Short mmCIF file of N, CA and C in Angstrom, two decimals:
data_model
loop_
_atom_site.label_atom_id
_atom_site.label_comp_id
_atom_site.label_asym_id
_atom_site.label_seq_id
_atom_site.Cartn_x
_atom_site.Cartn_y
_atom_site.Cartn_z
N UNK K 1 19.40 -12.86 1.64
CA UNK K 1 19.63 -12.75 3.07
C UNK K 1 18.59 -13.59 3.81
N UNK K 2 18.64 -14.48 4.96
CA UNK K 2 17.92 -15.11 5.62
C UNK K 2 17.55 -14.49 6.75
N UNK K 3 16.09 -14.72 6.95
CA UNK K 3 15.04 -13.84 8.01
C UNK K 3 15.02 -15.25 9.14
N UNK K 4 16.13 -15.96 10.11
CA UNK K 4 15.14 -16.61 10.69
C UNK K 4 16.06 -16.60 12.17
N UNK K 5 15.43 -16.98 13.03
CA UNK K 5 15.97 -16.61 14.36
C UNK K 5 15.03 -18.07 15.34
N UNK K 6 15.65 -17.95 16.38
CA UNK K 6 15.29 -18.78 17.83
C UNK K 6 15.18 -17.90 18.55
N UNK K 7 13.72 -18.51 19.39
CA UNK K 7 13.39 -17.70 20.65
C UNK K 7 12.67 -18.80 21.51
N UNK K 8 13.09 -18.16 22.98
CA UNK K 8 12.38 -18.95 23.85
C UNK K 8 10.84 -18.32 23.86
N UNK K 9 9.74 -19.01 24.12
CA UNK K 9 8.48 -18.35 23.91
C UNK K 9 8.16 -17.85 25.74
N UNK K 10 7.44 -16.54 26.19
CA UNK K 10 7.43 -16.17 26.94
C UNK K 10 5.89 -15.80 26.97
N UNK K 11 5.04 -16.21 27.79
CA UNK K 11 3.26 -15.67 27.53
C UNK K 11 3.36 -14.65 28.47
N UNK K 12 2.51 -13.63 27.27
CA UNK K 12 1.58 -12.67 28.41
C UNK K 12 -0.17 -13.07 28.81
N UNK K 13 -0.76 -13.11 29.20
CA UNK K 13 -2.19 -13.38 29.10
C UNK K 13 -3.46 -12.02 29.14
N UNK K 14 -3.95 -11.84 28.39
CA UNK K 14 -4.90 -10.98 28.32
C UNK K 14 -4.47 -9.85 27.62
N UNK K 15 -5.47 -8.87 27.65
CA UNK K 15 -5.05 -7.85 26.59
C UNK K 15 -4.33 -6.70 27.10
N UNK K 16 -3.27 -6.48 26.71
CA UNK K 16 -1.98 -5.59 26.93
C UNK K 16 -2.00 -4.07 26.38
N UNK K 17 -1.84 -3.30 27.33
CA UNK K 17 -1.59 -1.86 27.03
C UNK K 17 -0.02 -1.02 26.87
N UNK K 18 -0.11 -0.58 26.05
CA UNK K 18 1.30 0.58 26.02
C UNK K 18 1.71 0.66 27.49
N UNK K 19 0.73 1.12 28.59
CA UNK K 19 0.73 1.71 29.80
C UNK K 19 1.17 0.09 30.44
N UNK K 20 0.36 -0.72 30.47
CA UNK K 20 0.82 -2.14 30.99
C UNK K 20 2.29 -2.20 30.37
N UNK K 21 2.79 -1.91 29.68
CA UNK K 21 4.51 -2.46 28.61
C UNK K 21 5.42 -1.24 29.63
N UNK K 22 5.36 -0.01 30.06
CA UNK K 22 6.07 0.66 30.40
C UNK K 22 4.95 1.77 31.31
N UNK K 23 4.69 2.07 32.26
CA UNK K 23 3.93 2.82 32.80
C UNK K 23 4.64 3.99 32.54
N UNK K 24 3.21 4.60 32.45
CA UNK K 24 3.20 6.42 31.71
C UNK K 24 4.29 7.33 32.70
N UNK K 25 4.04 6.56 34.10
CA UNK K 25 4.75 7.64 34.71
C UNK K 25 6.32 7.55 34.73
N UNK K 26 6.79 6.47 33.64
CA UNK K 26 8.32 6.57 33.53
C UNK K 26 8.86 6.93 32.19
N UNK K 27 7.65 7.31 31.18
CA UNK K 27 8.41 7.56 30.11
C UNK K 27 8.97 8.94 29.95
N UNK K 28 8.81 10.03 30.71
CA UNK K 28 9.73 11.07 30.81
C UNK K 28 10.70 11.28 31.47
N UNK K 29 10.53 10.49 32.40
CA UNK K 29 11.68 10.13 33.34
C UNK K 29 13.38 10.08 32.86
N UNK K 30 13.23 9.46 31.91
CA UNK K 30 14.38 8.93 31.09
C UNK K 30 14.40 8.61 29.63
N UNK K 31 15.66 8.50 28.72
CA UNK K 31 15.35 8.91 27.35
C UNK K 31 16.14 8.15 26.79
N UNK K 32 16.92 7.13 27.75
CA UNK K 32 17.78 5.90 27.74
C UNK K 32 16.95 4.77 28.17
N UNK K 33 16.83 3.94 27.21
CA UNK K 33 15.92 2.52 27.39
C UNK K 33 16.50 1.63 28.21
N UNK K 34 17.61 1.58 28.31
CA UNK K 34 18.46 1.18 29.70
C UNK K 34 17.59 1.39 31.12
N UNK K 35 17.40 2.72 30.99
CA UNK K 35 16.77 2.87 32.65
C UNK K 35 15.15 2.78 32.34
N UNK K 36 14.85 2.97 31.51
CA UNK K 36 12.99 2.43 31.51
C UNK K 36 13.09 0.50 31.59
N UNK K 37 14.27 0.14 31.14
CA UNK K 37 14.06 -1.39 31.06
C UNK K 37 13.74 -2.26 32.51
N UNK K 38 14.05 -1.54 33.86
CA UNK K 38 13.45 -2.48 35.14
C UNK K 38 12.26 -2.50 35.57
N UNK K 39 11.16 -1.58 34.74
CA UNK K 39 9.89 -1.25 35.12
C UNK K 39 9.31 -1.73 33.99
N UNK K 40 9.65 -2.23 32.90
CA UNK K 40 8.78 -3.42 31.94
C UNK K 40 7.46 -4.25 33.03
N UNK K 41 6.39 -4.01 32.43
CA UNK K 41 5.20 -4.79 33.32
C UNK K 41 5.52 -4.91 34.94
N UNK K 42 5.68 -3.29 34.95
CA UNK K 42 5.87 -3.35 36.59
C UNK K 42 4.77 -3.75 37.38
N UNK K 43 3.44 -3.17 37.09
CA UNK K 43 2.22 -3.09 37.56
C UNK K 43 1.37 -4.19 36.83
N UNK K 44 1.63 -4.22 35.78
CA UNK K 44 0.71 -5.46 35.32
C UNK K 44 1.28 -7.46 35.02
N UNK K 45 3.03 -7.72 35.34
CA UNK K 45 3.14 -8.45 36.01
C UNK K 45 4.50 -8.54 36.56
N UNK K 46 4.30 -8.65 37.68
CA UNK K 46 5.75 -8.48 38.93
C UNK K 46 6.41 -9.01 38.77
N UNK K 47 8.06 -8.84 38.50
CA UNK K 47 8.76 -9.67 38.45
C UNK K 47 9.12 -10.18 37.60
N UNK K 48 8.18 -10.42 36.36
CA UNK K 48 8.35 -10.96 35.25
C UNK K 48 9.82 -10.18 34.46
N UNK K 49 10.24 -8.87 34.74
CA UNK K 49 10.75 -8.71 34.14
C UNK K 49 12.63 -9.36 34.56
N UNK K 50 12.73 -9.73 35.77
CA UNK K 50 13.70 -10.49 35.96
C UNK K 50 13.94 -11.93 35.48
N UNK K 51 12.51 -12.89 34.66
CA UNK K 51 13.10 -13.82 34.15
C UNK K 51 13.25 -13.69 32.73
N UNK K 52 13.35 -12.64 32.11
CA UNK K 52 13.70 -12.49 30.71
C UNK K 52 15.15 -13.03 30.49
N UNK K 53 15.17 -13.86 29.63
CA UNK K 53 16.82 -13.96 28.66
C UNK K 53 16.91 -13.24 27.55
N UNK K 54 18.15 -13.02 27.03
CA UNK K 54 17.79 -12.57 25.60
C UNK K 54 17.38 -13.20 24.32
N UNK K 55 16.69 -12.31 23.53
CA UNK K 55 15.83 -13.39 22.38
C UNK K 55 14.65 -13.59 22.78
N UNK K 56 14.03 -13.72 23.65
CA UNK K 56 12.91 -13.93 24.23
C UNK K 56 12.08 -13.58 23.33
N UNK K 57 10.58 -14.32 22.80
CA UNK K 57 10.12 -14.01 22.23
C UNK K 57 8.89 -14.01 23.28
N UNK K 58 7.91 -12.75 23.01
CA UNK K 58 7.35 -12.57 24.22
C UNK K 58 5.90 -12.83 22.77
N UNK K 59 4.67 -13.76 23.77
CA UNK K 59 3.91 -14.58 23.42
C UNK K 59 2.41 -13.80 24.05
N UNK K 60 1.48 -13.26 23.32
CA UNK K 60 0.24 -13.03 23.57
C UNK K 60 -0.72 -13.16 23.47
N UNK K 61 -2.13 -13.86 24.40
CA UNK K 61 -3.21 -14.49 23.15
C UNK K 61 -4.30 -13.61 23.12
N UNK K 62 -4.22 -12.35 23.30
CA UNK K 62 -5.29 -11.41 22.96
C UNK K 62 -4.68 -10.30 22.38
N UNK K 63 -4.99 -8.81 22.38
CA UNK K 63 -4.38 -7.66 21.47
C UNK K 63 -3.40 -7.15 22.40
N UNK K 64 -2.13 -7.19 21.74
CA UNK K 64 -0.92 -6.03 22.46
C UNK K 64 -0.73 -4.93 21.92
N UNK K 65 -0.57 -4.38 23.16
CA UNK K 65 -0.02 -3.07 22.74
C UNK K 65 -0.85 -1.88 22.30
N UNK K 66 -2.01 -2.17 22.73
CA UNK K 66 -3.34 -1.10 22.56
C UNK K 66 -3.15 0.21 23.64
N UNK K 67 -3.70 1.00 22.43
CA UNK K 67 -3.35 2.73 23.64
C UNK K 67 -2.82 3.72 22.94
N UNK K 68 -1.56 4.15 23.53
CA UNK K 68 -1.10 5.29 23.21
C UNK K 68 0.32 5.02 22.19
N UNK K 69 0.95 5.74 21.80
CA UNK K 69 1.79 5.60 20.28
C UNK K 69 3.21 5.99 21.18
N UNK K 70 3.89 5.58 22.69
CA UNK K 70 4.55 5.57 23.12
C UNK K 70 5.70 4.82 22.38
N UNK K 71 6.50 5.47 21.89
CA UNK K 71 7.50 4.29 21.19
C UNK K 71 8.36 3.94 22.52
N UNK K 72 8.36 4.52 23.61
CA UNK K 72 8.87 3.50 24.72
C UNK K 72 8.60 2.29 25.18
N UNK K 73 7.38 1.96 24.62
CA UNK K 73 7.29 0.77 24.78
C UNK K 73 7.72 -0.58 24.13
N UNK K 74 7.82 -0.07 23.05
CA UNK K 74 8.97 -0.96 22.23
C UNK K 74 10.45 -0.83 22.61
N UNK K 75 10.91 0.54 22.62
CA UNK K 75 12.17 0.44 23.08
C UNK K 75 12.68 -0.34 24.67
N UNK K 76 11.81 -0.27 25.53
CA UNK K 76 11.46 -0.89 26.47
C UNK K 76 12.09 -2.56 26.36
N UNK K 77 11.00 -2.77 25.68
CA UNK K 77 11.12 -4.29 24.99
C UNK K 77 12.73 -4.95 24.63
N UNK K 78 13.06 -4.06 23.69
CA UNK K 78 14.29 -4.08 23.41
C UNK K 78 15.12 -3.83 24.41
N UNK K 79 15.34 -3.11 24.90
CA UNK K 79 16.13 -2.92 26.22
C UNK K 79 16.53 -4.22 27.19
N UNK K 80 15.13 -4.97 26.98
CA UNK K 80 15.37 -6.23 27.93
C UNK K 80 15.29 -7.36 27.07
N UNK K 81 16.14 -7.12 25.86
CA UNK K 81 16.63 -8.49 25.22
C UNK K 81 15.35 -9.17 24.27
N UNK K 82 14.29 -8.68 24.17
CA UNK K 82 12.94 -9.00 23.47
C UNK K 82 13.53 -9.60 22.09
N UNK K 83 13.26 -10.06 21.64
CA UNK K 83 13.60 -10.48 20.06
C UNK K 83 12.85 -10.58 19.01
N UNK K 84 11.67 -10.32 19.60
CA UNK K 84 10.20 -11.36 18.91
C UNK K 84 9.12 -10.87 19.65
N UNK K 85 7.60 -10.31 18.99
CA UNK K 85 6.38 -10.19 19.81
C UNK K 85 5.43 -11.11 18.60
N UNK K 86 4.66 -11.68 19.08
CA UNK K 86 3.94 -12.53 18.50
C UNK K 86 2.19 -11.93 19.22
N UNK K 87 1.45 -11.69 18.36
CA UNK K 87 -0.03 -11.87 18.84
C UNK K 87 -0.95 -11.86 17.74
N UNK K 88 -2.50 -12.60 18.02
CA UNK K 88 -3.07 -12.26 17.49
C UNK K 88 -3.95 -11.13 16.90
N UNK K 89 -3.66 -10.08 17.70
CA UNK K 89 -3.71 -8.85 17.05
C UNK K 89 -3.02 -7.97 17.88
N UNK K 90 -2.63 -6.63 17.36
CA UNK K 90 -1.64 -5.65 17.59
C UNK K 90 -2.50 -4.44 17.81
N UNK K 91 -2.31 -3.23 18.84
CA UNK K 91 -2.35 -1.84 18.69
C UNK K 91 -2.10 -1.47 17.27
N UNK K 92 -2.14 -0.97 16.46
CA UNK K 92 -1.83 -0.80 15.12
C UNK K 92 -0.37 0.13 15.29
N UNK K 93 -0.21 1.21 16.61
CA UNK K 93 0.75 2.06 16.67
C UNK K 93 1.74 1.35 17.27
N UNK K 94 1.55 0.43 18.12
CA UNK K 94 2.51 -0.42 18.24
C UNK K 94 3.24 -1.37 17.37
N UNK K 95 2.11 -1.92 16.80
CA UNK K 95 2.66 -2.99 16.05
C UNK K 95 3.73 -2.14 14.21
N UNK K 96 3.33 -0.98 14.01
CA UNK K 96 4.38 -0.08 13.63
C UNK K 96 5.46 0.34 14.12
N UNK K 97 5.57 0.69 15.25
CA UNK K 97 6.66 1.10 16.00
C UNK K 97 7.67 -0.15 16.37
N UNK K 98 7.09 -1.20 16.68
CA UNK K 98 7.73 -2.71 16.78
C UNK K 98 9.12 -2.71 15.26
N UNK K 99 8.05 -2.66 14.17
CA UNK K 99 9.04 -2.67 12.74
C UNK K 99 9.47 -1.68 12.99
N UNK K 100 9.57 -0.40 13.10
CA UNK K 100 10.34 0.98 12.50
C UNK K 100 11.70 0.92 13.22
N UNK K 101 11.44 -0.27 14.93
CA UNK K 101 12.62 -0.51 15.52
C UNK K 101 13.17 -1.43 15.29
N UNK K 102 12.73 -2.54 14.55
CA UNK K 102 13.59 -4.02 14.28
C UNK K 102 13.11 -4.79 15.04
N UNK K 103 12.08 -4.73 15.69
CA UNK K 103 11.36 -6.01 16.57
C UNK K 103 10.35 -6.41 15.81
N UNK K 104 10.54 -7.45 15.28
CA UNK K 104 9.51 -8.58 14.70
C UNK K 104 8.43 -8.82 15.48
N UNK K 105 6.91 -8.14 14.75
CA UNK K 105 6.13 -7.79 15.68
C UNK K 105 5.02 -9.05 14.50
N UNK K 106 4.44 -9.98 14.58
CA UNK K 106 3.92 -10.82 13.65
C UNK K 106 2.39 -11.48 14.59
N UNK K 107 1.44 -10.90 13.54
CA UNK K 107 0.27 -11.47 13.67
C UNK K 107 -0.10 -12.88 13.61
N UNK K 108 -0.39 -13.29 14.67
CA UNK K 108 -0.62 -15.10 14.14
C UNK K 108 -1.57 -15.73 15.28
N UNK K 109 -2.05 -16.57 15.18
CA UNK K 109 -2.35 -17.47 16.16
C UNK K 109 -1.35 -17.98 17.11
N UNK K 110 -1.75 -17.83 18.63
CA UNK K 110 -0.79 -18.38 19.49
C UNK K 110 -1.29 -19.31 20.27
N UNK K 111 -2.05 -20.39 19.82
CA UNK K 111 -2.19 -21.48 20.98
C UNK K 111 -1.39 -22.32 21.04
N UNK K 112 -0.64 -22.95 19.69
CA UNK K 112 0.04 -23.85 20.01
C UNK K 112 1.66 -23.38 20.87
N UNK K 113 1.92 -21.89 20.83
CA UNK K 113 2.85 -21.23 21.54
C UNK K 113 3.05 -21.65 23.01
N UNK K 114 3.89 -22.30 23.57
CA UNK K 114 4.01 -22.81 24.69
C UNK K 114 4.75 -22.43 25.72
N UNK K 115 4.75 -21.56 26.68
CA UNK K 115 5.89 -21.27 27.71
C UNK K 115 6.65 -21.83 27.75
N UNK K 116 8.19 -21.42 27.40
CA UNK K 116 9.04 -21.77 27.49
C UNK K 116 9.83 -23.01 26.30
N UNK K 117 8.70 -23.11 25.50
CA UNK K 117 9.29 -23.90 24.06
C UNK K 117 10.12 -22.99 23.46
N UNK K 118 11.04 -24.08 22.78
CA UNK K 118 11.93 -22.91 21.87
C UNK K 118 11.03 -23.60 20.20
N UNK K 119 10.93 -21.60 19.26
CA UNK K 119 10.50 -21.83 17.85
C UNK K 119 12.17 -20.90 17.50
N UNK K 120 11.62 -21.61 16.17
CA UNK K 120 12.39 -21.05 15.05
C UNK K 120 11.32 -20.21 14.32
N UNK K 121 11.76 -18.65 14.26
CA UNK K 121 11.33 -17.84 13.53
C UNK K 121 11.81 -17.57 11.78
N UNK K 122 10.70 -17.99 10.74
CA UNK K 122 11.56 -17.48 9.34
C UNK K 122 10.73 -16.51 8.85
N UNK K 123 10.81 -15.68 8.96
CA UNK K 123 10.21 -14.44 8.47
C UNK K 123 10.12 -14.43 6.70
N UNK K 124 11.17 -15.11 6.22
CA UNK K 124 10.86 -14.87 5.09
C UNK K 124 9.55 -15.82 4.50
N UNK K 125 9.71 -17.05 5.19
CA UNK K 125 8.68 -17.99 4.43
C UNK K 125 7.10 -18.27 5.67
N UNK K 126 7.38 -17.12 6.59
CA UNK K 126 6.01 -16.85 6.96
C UNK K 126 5.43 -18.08 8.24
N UNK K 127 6.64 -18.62 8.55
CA UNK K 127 6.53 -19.66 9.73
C UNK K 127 7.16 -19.14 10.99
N UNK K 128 6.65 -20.01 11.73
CA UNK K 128 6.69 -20.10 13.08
C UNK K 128 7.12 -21.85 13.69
N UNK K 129 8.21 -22.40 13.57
CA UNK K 129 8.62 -23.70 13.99
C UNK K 129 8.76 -23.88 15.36
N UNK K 130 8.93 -25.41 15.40
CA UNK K 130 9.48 -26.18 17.11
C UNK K 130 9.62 -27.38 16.17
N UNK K 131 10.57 -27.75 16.30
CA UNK K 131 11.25 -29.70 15.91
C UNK K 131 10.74 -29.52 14.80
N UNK K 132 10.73 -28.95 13.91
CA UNK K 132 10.80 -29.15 12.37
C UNK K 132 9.09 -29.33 12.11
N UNK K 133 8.25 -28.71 12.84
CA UNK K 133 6.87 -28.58 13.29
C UNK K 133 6.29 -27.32 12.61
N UNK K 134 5.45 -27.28 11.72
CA UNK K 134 4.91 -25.47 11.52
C UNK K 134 3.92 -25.72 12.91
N UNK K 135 3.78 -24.42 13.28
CA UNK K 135 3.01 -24.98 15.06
C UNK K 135 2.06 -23.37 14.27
N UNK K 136 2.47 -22.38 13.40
CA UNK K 136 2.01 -21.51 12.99
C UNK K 136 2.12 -20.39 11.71
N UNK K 137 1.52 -20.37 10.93
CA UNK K 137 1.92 -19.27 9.56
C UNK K 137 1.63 -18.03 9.98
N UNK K 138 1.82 -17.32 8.90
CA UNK K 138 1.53 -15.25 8.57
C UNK K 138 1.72 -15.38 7.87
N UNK K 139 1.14 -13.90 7.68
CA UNK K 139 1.82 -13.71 6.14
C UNK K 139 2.91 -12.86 5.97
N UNK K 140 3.99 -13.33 5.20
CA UNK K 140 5.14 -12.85 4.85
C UNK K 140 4.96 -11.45 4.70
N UNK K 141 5.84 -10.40 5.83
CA UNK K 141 6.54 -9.35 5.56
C UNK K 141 7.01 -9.16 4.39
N UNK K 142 5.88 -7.99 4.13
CA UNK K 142 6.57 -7.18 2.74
C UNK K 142 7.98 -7.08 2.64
N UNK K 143 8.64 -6.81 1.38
CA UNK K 143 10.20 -6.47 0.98
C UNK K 143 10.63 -5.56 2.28
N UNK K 144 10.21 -4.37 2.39
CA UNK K 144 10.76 -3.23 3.09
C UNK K 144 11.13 -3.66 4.32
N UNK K 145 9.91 -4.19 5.45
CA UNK K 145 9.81 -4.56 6.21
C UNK K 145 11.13 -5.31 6.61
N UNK K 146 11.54 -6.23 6.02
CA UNK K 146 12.26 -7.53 5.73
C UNK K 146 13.85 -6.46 6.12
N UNK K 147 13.89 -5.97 4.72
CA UNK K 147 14.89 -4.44 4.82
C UNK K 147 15.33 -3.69 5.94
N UNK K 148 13.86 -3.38 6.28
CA UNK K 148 14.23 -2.56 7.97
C UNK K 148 14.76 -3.30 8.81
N UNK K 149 14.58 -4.94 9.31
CA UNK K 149 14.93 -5.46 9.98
C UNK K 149 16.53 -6.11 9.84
N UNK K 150 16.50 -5.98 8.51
CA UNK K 150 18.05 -6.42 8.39
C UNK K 150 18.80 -5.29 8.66
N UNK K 151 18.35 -4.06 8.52
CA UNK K 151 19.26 -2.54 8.51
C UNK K 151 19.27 -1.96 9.88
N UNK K 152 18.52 -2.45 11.10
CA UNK K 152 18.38 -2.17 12.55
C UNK K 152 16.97 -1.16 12.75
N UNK K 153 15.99 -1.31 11.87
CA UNK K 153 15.44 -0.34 11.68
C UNK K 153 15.67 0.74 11.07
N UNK K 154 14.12 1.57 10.38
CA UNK K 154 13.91 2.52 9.98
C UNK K 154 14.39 3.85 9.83
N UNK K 155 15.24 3.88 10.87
CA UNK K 155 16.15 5.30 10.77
C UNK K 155 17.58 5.02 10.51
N UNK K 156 18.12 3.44 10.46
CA UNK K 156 18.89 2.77 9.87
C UNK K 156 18.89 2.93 8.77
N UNK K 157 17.88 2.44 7.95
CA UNK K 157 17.77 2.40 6.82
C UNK K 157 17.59 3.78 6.42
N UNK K 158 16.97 4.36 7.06
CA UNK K 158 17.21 6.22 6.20
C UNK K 158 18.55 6.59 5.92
N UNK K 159 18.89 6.36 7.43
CA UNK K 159 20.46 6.75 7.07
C UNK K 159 21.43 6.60 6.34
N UNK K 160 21.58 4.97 6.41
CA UNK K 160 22.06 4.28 5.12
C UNK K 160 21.71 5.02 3.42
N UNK K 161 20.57 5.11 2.50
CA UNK K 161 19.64 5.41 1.81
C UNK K 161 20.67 6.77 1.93
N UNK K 162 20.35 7.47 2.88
CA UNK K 162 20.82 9.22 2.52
C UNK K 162 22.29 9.40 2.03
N UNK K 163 22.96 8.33 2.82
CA UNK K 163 24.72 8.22 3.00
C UNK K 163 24.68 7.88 1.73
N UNK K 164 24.00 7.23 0.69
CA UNK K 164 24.06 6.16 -0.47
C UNK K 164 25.06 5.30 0.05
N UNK K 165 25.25 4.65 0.94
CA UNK K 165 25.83 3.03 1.36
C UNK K 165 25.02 2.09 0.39
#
């Protein structure tokens, strides 16, 4: 099976909180990622969430997703078409919750990441392309990982697994 996808690259700048991805005061609000999806970086950047397309691979050059183990904030993400989080380092509870949902959450260097360039993502062979360019490596997602993302995530794959599909 092939791991590789296109995304437009989208920067955040500086270091990103759970609370910055979805503010605290909407995650009880609602339990449908539909309605948490218009308040994505309400407070920490305006507007931004109206130029999302889908696929978007959203681009960070410091730690995302540091804080609290809100899985709304991933679902969030998803909600508004996210496809892809790229940073050089992760919340650790985020950057779990990213895989357990099927969002390709990948540690790497992002300078050569450019607003609004389109990469080719291959997950299996641990690149990051533009024009037939490595612009960046990782290291290859374990088997499972790979698994979860082909199965829609983690509770996908349970399910599947329990059904014996």
């Amino acid at each position: 099976m092939t791991h590789t996808s296109t995304h437009r690259v989208r920067r955040v700048a500086g270091m990103v909180s759970t609370d910055d991805i979805i503010p605290a005061r909407y995650k009880h609000m609602h339990t449908d990622p539909k309605l948490l999806a218009p308040h994505l970086f309400e407070a920490h950047l305006p507007g931004f969430v109206d130029t999302l397309e889908p696929g978007d691979a959203l681009v960070s050059d410091s730690v995302f997703g540091i804080g609290s183990s809100r899985e709304q904030a991933v679902s969030t993400l998803l909600a508004n078409g996210i496809g892809l989080v790229i940073a050089p380092r992760f919340g650790r509870i985020l950057f779990r919750n990213c895989w357990n949902l099927a969002l390709p959450a990948i540690e790497t260097d992002t300078d050569r990441l450019v607003e609004g360039m389109t990469v080719s993502l291959d997950l299996g062979r641990g690149e990051i392309r533009c024009e037939g360019t490595t612009l960046s490596t990782f290291a290859k997602p374990p088997p499972l990982l790979l698994e979860m993302i082909s199965q829609g995530g983690l509770l996908s794959r349970v399910k599947t697994r329990v059904s014996g599909e």
